[in-house]
mmCIF file of C-alpha atoms in Angstrom:
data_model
loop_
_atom_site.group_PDB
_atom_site.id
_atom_site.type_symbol
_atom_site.label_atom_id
_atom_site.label_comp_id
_atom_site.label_asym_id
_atom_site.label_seq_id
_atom_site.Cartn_x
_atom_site.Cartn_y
_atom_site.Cartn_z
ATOM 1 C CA UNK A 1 -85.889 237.397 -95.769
ATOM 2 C CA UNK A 2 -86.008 234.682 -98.213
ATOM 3 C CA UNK A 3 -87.815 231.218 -97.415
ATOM 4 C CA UNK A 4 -85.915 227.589 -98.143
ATOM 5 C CA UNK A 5 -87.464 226.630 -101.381
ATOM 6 C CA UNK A 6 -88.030 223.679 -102.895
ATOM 7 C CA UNK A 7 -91.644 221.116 -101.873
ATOM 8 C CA UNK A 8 -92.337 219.985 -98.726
ATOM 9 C CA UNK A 9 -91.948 215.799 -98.044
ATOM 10 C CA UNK A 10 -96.015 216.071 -96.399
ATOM 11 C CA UNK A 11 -97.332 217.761 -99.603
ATOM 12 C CA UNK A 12 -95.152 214.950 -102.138
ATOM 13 C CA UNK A 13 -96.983 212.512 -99.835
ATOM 14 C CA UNK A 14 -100.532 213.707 -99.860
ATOM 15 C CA UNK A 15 -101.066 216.639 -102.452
ATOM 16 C CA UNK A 16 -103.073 215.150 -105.671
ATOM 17 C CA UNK A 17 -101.092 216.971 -107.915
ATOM 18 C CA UNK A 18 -97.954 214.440 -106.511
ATOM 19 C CA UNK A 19 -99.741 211.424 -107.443
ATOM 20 C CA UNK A 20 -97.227 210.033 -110.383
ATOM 21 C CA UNK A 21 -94.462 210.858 -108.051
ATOM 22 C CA UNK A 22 -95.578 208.961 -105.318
ATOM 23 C CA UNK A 23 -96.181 205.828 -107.808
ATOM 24 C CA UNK A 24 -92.949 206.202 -109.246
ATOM 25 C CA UNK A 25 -91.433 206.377 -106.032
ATOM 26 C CA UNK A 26 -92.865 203.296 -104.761
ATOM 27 C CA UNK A 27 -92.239 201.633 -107.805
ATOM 28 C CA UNK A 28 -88.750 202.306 -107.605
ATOM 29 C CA UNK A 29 -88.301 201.273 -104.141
ATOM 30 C CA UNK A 30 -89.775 197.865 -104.917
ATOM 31 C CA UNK A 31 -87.453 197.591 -107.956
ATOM 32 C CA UNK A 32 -84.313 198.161 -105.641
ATOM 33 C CA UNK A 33 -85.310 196.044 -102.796
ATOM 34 C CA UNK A 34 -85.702 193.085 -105.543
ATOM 35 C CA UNK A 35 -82.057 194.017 -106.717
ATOM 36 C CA UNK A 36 -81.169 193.916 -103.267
ATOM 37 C CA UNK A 37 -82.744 190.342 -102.885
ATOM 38 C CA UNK A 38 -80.758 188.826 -105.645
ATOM 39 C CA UNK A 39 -77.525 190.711 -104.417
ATOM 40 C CA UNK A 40 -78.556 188.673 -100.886
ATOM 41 C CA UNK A 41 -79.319 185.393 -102.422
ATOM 42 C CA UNK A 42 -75.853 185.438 -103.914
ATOM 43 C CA UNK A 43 -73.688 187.155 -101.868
ATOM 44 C CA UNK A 44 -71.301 184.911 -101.547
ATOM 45 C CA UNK A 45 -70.637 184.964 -105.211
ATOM 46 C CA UNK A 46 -70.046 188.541 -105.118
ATOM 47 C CA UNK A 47 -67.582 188.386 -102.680
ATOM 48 C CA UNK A 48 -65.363 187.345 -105.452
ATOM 49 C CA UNK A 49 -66.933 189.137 -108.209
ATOM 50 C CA UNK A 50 -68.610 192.494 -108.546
ATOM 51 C CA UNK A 51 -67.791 196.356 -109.532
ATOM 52 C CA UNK A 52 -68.306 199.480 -107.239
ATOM 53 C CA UNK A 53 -71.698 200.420 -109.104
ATOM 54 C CA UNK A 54 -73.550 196.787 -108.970
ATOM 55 C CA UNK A 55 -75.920 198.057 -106.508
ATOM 56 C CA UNK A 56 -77.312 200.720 -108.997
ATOM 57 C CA UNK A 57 -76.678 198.880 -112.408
ATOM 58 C CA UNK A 58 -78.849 195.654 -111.012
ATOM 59 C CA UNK A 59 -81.701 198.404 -109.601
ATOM 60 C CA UNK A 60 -81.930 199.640 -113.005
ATOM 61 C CA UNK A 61 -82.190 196.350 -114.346
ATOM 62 C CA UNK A 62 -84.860 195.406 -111.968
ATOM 63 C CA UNK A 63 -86.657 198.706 -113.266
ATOM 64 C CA UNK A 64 -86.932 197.092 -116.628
ATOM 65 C CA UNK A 65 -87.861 194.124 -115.752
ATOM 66 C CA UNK A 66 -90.833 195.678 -113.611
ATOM 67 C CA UNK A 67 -91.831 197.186 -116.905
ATOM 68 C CA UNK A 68 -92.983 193.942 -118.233
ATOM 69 C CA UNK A 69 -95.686 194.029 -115.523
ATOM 70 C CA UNK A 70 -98.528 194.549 -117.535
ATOM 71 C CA UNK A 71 -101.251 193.402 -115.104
ATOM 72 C CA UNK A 72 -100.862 195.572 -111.865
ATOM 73 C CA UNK A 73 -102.233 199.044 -111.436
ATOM 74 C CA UNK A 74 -98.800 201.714 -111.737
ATOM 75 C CA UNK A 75 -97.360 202.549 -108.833
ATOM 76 C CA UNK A 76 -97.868 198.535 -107.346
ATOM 77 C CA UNK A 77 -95.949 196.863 -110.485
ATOM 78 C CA UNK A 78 -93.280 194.753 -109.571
ATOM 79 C CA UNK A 79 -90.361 192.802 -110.688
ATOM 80 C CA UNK A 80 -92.369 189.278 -109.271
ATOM 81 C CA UNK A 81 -95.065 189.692 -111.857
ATOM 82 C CA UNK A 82 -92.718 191.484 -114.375
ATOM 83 C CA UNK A 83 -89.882 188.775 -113.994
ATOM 84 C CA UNK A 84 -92.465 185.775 -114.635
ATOM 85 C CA UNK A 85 -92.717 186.968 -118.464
ATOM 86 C CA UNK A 86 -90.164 186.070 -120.849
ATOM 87 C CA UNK A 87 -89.205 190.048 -121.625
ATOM 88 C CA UNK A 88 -88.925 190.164 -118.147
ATOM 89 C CA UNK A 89 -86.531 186.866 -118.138
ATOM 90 C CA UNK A 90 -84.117 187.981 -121.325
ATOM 91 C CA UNK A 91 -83.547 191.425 -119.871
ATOM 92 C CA UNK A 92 -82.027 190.167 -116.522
ATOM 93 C CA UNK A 93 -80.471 186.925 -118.606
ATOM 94 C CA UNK A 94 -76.804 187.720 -118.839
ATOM 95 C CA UNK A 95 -76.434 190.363 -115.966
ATOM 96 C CA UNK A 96 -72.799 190.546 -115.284
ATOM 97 C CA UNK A 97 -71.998 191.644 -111.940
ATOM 98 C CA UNK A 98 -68.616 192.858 -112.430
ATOM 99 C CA UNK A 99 -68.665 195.178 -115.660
ATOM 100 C CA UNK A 100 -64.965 195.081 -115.741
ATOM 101 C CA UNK A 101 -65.479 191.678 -116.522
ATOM 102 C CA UNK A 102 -68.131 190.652 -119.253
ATOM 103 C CA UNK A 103 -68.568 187.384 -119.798
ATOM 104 C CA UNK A 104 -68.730 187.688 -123.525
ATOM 105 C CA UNK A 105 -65.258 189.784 -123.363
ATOM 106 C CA UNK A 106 -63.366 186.986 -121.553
ATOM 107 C CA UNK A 107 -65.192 183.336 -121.849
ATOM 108 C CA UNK A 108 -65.418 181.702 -126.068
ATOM 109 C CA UNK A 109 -65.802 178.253 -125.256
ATOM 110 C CA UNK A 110 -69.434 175.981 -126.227
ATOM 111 C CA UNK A 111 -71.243 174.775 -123.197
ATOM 112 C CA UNK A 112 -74.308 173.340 -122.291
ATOM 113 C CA UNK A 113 -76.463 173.527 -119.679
ATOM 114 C CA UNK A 114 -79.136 171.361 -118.332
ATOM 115 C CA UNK A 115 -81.772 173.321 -116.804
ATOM 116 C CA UNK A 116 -82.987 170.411 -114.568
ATOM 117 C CA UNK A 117 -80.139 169.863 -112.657
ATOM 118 C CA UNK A 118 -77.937 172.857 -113.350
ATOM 119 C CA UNK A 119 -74.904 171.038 -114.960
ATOM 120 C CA UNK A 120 -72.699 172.512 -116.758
ATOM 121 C CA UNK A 121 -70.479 170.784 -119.567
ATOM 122 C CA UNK A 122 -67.879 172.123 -121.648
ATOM 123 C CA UNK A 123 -66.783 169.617 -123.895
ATOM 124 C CA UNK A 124 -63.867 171.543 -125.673
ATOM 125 C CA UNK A 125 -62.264 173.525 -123.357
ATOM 126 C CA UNK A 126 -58.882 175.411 -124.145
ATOM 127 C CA UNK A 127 -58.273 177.684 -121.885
ATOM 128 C CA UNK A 128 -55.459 179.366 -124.037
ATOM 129 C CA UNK A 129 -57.884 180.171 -126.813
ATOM 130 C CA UNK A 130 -61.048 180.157 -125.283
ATOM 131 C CA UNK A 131 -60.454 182.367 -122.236
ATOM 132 C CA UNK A 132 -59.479 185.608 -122.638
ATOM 133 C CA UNK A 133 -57.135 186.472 -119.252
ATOM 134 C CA UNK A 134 -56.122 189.677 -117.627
ATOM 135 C CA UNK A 135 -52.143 190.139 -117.654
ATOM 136 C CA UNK A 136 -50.286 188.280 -115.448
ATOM 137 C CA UNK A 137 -52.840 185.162 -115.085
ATOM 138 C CA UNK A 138 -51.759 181.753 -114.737
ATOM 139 C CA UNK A 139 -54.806 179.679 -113.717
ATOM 140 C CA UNK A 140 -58.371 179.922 -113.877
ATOM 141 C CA UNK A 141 -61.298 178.380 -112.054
ATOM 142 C CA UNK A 142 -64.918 177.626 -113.194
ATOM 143 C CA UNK A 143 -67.719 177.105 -110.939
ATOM 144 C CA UNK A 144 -71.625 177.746 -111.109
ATOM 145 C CA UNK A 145 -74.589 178.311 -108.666
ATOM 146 C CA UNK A 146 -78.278 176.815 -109.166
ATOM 147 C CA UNK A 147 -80.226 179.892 -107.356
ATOM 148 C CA UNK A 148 -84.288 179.637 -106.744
ATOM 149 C CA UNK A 149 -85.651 183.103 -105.849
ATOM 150 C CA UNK A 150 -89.273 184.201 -105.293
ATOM 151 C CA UNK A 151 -89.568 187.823 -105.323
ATOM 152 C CA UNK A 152 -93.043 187.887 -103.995
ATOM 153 C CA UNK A 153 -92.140 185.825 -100.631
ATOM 154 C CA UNK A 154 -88.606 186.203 -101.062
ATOM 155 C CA UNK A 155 -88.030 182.635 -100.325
ATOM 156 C CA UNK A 156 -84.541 181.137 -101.392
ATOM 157 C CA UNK A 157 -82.549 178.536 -102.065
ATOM 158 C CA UNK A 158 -79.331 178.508 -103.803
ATOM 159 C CA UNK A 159 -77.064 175.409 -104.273
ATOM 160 C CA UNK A 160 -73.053 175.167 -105.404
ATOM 161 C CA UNK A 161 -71.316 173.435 -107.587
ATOM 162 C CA UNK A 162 -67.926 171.885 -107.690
ATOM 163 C CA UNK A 163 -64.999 173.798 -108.367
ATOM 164 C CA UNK A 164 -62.661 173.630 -111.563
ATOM 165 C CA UNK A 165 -58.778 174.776 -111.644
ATOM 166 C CA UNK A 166 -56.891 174.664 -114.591
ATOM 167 C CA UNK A 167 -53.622 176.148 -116.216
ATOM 168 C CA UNK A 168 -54.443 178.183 -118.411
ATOM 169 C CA UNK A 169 -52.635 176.480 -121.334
ATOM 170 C CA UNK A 170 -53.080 174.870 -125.021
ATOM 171 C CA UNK A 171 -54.591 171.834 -124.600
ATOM 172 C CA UNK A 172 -58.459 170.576 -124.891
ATOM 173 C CA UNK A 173 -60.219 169.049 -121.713
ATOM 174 C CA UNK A 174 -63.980 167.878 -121.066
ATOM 175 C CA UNK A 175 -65.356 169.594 -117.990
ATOM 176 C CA UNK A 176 -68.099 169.532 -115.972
ATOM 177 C CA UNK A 177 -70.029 171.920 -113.096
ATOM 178 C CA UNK A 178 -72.347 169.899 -111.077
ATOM 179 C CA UNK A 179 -74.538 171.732 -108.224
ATOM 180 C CA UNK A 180 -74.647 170.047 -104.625
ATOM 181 C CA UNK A 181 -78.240 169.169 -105.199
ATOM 182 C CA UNK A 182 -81.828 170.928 -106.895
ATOM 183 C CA UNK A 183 -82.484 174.107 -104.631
ATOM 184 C CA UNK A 184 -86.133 173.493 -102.827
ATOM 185 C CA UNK A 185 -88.581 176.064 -103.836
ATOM 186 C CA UNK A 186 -90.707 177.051 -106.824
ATOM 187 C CA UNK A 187 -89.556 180.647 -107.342
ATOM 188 C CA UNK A 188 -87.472 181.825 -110.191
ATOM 189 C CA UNK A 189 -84.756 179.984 -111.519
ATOM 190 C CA UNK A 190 -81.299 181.621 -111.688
ATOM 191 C CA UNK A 191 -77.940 179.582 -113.260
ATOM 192 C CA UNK A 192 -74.955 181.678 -112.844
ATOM 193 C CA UNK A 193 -71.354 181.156 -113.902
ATOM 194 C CA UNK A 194 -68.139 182.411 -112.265
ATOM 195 C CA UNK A 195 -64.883 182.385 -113.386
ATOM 196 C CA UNK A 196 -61.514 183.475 -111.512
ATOM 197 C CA UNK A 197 -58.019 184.761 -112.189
ATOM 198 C CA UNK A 198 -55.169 183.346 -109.938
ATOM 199 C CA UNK A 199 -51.252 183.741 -110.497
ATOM 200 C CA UNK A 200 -49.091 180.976 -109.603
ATOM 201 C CA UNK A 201 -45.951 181.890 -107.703
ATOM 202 C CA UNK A 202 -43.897 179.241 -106.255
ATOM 203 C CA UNK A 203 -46.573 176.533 -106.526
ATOM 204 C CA UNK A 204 -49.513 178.608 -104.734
ATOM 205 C CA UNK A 205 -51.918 180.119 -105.998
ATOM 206 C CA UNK A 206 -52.714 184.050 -105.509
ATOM 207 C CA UNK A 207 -56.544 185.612 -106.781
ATOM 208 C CA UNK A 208 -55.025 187.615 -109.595
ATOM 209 C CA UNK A 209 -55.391 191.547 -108.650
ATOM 210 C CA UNK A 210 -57.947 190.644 -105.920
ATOM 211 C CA UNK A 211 -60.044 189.436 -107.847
ATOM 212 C CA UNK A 212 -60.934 192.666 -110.174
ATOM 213 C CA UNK A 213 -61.137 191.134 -113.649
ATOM 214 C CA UNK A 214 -63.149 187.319 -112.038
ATOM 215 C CA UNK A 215 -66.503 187.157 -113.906
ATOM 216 C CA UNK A 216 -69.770 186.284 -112.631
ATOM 217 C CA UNK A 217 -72.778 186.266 -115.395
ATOM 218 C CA UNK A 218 -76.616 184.862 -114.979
ATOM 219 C CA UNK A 219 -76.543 182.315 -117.855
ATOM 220 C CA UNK A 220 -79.775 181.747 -117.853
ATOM 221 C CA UNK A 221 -83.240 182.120 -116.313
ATOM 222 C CA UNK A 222 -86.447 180.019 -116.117
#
């Protein structure tokens, strides 16, 4: 009679031998419960922007990042400590949530963005040559969130800005994104940019394949 192989879950927990398995383990867990965190924070973003494997592309992200956590013993580094270094910082900078959708693939225009406030300008906009739309697109819309997250406490505070729709068209226009207000808090600071697809048909406006190719990208972090 043959046995089930394999190792038992009680000797993975306690056996010596386990020890870097059990650190691992717990590292990882910590790294995907601060994915799931940000996924929280801005989950009403991702309702209108995000792939089927997010979930697993931001864990491995936050895996990295924990890396950078050169000061806690392994198996208790984190993405708190590891995200407060600027390695940390430039690996989750530029995250896109929907990789069918890269914000370097679709958006070509300058901007600027005030890090204070979280205003956006874009002082040249053509949205015929500096947006790069999916087939069948008539419109676009631009709008940006000012998130603070602590990882460590898990406090946060995210804050909206005002929404811009324009044909997408030859011409130049000045825009601006202006959040609500400064999120309260003193965690992490996340400035994120969305941008959606919408075809016009008899003067209203439909999200453009439900929303499959919209874009939303961390711009920057501090």
């Amino acid at each position: 009679m043959r046995t089930k192989g394999g190792v038992s879950k009680e000797r993975i927990l306690n056996d010596p031998a386990f020890e870097r398995t059990r650190e691992n383990g717990s590292e990882f867990g910590s790294s995907a419960s601060s994915g799931k965190l940000l996924r929280v924070a801005v989950r009403n973003l991702l309702n209108r922007a995000k792939d089927n494997r997010v979930t697993s592309r931001l864990t491995q992200t936050m895996t990295m990042v924990k890396n950078y956590d050169t000061v806690s013993p392994r198996g208790q580094r984190s993405v708190a400590v590891g995200i407060a270094t600027p390695e940390g910082k430039t690996t989750l900078k530029g995250f896109n949530f929907n990789n069918r959708a890269l914000l370097s693939s679709v958006f070509f225009s300058n901007y600027t963005l005030d890090t204070t406030t979280g205003q956006i300008n874009f002082p040249n906009l053509n949205t015929a040559l500096d947006i790069a739309p999916p087939s069948g697109a008539t419109h676009v819309s631009l709008s940006s969130a000012y998130l603070n997250l602590d990882f460590a406490t898990e406090e946060q505070a995210i804050e909206y800005s005002n929404i811009v729709n324009l044909p997408i068209q030859n011409s130049t226009s000045s825009e601006t994104l202006t959040p609500a207000s400064v999120p309260v808090g003193i965690g992490t600071k996340f400035f994120l940019l969305v941008i959606e697809f919408f075809q016009e048909i008899n003067g209203v406006q439909y999200p453009l394949k439900n929303g499959s190719y919209n874009v939303l990208s961390i711009l920057e972090i501090e």
